[in-house]
């Protein structure tokens, strides 16, 4: 029995850390239409604001992944929580666009530190057979953060538009202290010293990023990028879309996103490991890509409140299954370089999270329907790619 199951407290703490990070990201979703109106900013600026978070995450993710190999997972997680807490405080205090951009970039730095280290910690403490369950639990925490974030943002905004961010800052600061005090380090001193030695003699991280197309897990990284692009494209303008088209309030937006995300989180906790063992990662990935593409496109044709809830439910369900399936696949290919590959995973996620919001913002200014048409097309193309490349791309069983 592995550490994952011997030390349930450590696993719960990891889930809390990643949950807080993604709750903070989701807080902004239902509130952005209000900020957009108050600061008189365009959809393009909203897209750039969302992309700023991912730009910093991209720049730091490969470095953060390797630092977690050489310095230890715990130190990097705690540092990420502290940076993230400050970013939320700054966002809550901001009254102009410049501090908002600075806050989002700091938030990206915090996420870049937290996410690869948490993923690598799980890989350190699970066997290959238990990896899917461990990744499913972490991604359930991510999904729950996306569920709670918009909901919390929408409801706490009733007490003041800045209250949600002050709440998130305080929670992250508190959890950083708890993590520092009780989370055990998953890597021994000898393992960290060996990682430092390998990094001194190894190739430059950015050269490895550029040459990642040669790696056996490259197709998985492409899926990571497309998933992030499609989901970021969908989420960035969702609040603006329903605000402009149906006059939804922040509370309405929060409810739709919250309801739409629940199913994925439930499946990740209860049945995700069984699904991957039964069908294989590649079949699950292909099915989720097709489902997400079809229902994002369907968003353009629904015109009632409950129809939007139903369609969003399916989209988030597919995305929430797709994300841990790809993470599990990459982790199985990583071998001893768990921190580095987790960093690459985060870096490609950031690339998608940069391109998606920027594209969505500009397309939204042209026509509010264009962002969803683009997201559906990209996911459909990736589905076709997964059909043709699945067997040779990642060495799947399914």
Short mmCIF file of C-alpha atoms in Angstrom, two decimals, residues 149-351:
data_model
loop_
_atom_site.label_atom_id
_atom_site.label_comp_id
_atom_site.label_asym_id
_atom_site.label_seq_id
_atom_site.Cartn_x
_atom_site.Cartn_y
_atom_site.Cartn_z
CA UNK A 149 -15.01 29.53 -7.48
CA UNK A 150 -17.72 31.00 -9.72
CA UNK A 151 -20.40 30.13 -7.19
CA UNK A 152 -18.49 31.74 -4.34
CA UNK A 153 -17.64 34.73 -6.49
CA UNK A 154 -21.23 35.23 -7.56
CA UNK A 155 -22.76 34.90 -4.10
CA UNK A 156 -20.12 36.75 -2.09
CA UNK A 157 -20.34 39.57 -4.64
CA UNK A 158 -23.76 40.28 -3.14
CA UNK A 159 -21.87 41.67 -0.12
CA UNK A 160 -19.48 43.67 -2.28
CA UNK A 161 -17.75 43.09 -5.58
CA UNK A 162 -14.32 42.77 -3.91
CA UNK A 163 -15.28 40.55 -0.95
CA UNK A 164 -14.63 37.24 -2.78
CA UNK A 165 -10.99 38.12 -3.45
CA UNK A 166 -10.25 39.14 0.14
CA UNK A 167 -11.78 35.85 1.26
CA UNK A 168 -9.60 33.86 -1.17
CA UNK A 169 -6.45 35.72 -0.06
CA UNK A 170 -7.06 34.93 3.59
CA UNK A 171 -7.85 31.28 2.90
CA UNK A 172 -4.69 30.78 0.80
CA UNK A 173 -2.51 32.41 3.45
CA UNK A 174 -3.99 30.19 6.16
CA UNK A 175 -3.54 26.99 4.14
CA UNK A 176 0.08 27.91 3.36
CA UNK A 177 0.79 27.92 7.11
CA UNK A 178 -0.96 24.58 7.62
CA UNK A 179 0.93 23.05 4.67
CA UNK A 180 4.25 24.32 6.00
CA UNK A 181 3.54 22.82 9.40
CA UNK A 182 2.21 19.35 8.60
CA UNK A 183 2.78 18.27 4.96
CA UNK A 184 5.59 15.66 4.75
CA UNK A 185 8.13 15.98 1.94
CA UNK A 186 7.71 13.22 -0.65
CA UNK A 187 11.30 13.22 -1.95
CA UNK A 188 14.33 12.15 0.04
CA UNK A 189 17.46 14.30 0.34
CA UNK A 190 19.32 11.88 -1.92
CA UNK A 191 16.65 12.15 -4.64
CA UNK A 192 16.78 15.94 -4.50
CA UNK A 193 20.57 15.98 -4.73
CA UNK A 194 20.48 13.63 -7.70
CA UNK A 195 17.93 15.88 -9.44
CA UNK A 196 20.18 18.92 -8.90
CA UNK A 197 23.13 17.06 -10.42
CA UNK A 198 21.10 15.98 -13.45
CA UNK A 199 19.82 19.51 -14.01
CA UNK A 200 23.36 20.95 -13.99
CA UNK A 201 24.40 18.51 -16.68
CA UNK A 202 21.16 18.54 -18.60
CA UNK A 203 19.81 20.45 -21.55
CA UNK A 204 18.30 23.90 -21.11
CA UNK A 205 14.65 23.63 -20.05
CA UNK A 206 13.41 25.92 -22.80
CA UNK A 207 15.26 23.90 -25.43
CA UNK A 208 13.54 20.80 -24.08
CA UNK A 209 10.21 22.63 -24.30
CA UNK A 210 10.90 23.57 -27.91
CA UNK A 211 11.98 20.03 -28.74
CA UNK A 212 9.12 18.33 -26.94
CA UNK A 213 7.69 17.19 -30.27
CA UNK A 214 10.34 14.44 -30.23
CA UNK A 215 9.11 12.99 -26.94
CA UNK A 216 6.78 9.97 -26.78
CA UNK A 217 4.29 12.02 -24.77
CA UNK A 218 4.07 14.89 -27.29
CA UNK A 219 0.60 13.94 -28.53
CA UNK A 220 -0.61 14.08 -24.94
CA UNK A 221 0.80 17.60 -24.66
CA UNK A 222 -1.08 18.60 -27.83
CA UNK A 223 -4.29 17.33 -26.23
CA UNK A 224 -3.43 19.36 -23.11
CA UNK A 225 -3.05 22.49 -25.25
CA UNK A 226 -6.28 21.95 -27.17
CA UNK A 227 -8.23 21.13 -24.01
CA UNK A 228 -6.97 24.30 -22.34
CA UNK A 229 -7.66 26.39 -25.48
CA UNK A 230 -11.20 25.11 -25.83
CA UNK A 231 -12.10 25.35 -22.15
CA UNK A 232 -10.51 28.80 -21.75
CA UNK A 233 -12.25 29.99 -24.91
CA UNK A 234 -15.54 28.70 -23.55
CA UNK A 235 -15.15 30.03 -20.00
CA UNK A 236 -13.61 33.42 -20.81
CA UNK A 237 -16.65 34.73 -22.63
CA UNK A 238 -19.33 32.60 -20.97
CA UNK A 239 -20.22 35.30 -18.46
CA UNK A 240 -20.13 37.98 -21.15
CA UNK A 241 -22.13 35.77 -23.53
CA UNK A 242 -25.06 35.14 -21.18
CA UNK A 243 -24.87 38.69 -19.80
CA UNK A 244 -25.21 40.23 -23.26
CA UNK A 245 -27.60 37.64 -24.71
CA UNK A 246 -29.86 36.86 -21.75
CA UNK A 247 -29.11 39.52 -19.13
CA UNK A 248 -27.81 37.03 -16.54
CA UNK A 249 -26.66 38.39 -13.17
CA UNK A 250 -23.42 37.28 -11.44
CA UNK A 251 -25.55 34.95 -9.30
CA UNK A 252 -27.18 33.42 -12.39
CA UNK A 253 -23.78 32.88 -14.02
CA UNK A 254 -22.43 31.33 -10.84
CA UNK A 255 -25.35 28.91 -10.64
CA UNK A 256 -25.03 27.75 -14.25
CA UNK A 257 -21.28 27.08 -13.98
CA UNK A 258 -21.64 25.44 -10.56
CA UNK A 259 -24.37 23.08 -11.71
CA UNK A 260 -22.50 22.30 -14.93
CA UNK A 261 -19.33 21.20 -13.13
CA UNK A 262 -20.76 18.91 -10.46
CA UNK A 263 -21.04 15.73 -12.53
CA UNK A 264 -17.38 15.70 -13.55
CA UNK A 265 -16.21 16.07 -9.97
CA UNK A 266 -18.47 13.23 -8.78
CA UNK A 267 -17.22 10.90 -11.51
CA UNK A 268 -13.56 11.79 -10.81
CA UNK A 269 -13.93 10.79 -7.17
CA UNK A 270 -16.12 7.74 -7.59
CA UNK A 271 -15.52 6.08 -10.97
CA UNK A 272 -12.66 7.70 -12.85
CA UNK A 273 -10.11 4.97 -12.13
CA UNK A 274 -12.57 2.28 -13.24
CA UNK A 275 -13.37 4.17 -16.47
CA UNK A 276 -9.70 4.41 -17.47
CA UNK A 277 -8.99 0.79 -16.58
CA UNK A 278 -12.05 -0.38 -18.52
CA UNK A 279 -11.73 1.68 -21.71
CA UNK A 280 -8.14 3.00 -21.76
CA UNK A 281 -6.98 6.61 -21.80
CA UNK A 282 -7.12 7.10 -25.57
CA UNK A 283 -10.76 6.02 -25.96
CA UNK A 284 -11.79 8.20 -23.04
CA UNK A 285 -9.89 11.19 -24.44
CA UNK A 286 -11.39 10.79 -27.93
CA UNK A 287 -14.95 10.43 -26.61
CA UNK A 288 -14.63 13.50 -24.37
CA UNK A 289 -13.20 15.62 -27.19
CA UNK A 290 -16.14 14.74 -29.44
CA UNK A 291 -18.70 15.34 -26.71
CA UNK A 292 -17.23 18.71 -25.72
CA UNK A 293 -17.04 19.90 -29.33
CA UNK A 294 -20.65 18.98 -30.08
CA UNK A 295 -22.13 20.60 -26.99
CA UNK A 296 -20.06 23.79 -27.22
CA UNK A 297 -21.47 24.17 -30.73
CA UNK A 298 -24.95 23.46 -29.38
CA UNK A 299 -24.55 26.42 -27.00
CA UNK A 300 -25.11 28.71 -29.99
CA UNK A 301 -28.57 27.27 -30.66
CA UNK A 302 -30.16 27.14 -27.21
CA UNK A 303 -32.23 30.07 -26.04
CA UNK A 304 -33.58 29.29 -22.57
CA UNK A 305 -32.15 29.30 -19.08
CA UNK A 306 -32.56 25.57 -18.44
CA UNK A 307 -31.31 24.65 -21.90
CA UNK A 308 -28.09 26.56 -21.19
CA UNK A 309 -27.75 24.72 -17.88
CA UNK A 310 -28.18 21.36 -19.61
CA UNK A 311 -25.66 22.09 -22.37
CA UNK A 312 -23.11 23.55 -19.94
CA UNK A 313 -23.54 20.47 -17.73
CA UNK A 314 -22.39 18.20 -20.58
CA UNK A 315 -19.49 20.48 -21.61
CA UNK A 316 -18.02 20.65 -18.12
CA UNK A 317 -18.60 16.94 -17.59
CA UNK A 318 -16.58 16.09 -20.71
CA UNK A 319 -13.80 18.54 -19.87
CA UNK A 320 -13.57 17.33 -16.27
CA UNK A 321 -13.05 13.73 -17.43
CA UNK A 322 -10.66 14.70 -20.22
CA UNK A 323 -8.26 16.64 -18.00
CA UNK A 324 -7.31 13.84 -15.55
CA UNK A 325 -7.25 11.27 -18.37
CA UNK A 326 -4.52 13.24 -20.13
CA UNK A 327 -2.66 13.90 -16.86
CA UNK A 328 -2.67 10.19 -16.04
CA UNK A 329 -1.42 9.33 -19.52
CA UNK A 330 1.45 11.81 -19.29
CA UNK A 331 2.40 10.67 -15.79
CA UNK A 332 2.69 7.05 -16.93
CA UNK A 333 5.13 8.11 -19.66
CA UNK A 334 7.23 10.35 -17.40
CA UNK A 335 9.28 7.73 -15.55
CA UNK A 336 11.62 9.41 -13.08
CA UNK A 337 11.05 12.91 -14.51
CA UNK A 338 7.65 13.42 -12.89
CA UNK A 339 8.30 17.02 -11.87
CA UNK A 340 9.58 18.01 -15.31
CA UNK A 341 6.74 16.36 -17.23
CA UNK A 342 4.20 17.85 -14.81
CA UNK A 343 5.82 21.21 -15.55
CA UNK A 344 5.50 20.57 -19.28
CA UNK A 345 1.85 19.67 -18.73
CA UNK A 346 1.33 22.97 -16.95
CA UNK A 347 3.28 24.86 -19.65
CA UNK A 348 1.15 23.49 -22.48
CA UNK A 349 -1.95 24.22 -20.42
CA UNK A 350 -0.74 27.79 -20.14
CA UNK A 351 -0.20 28.04 -23.90
#
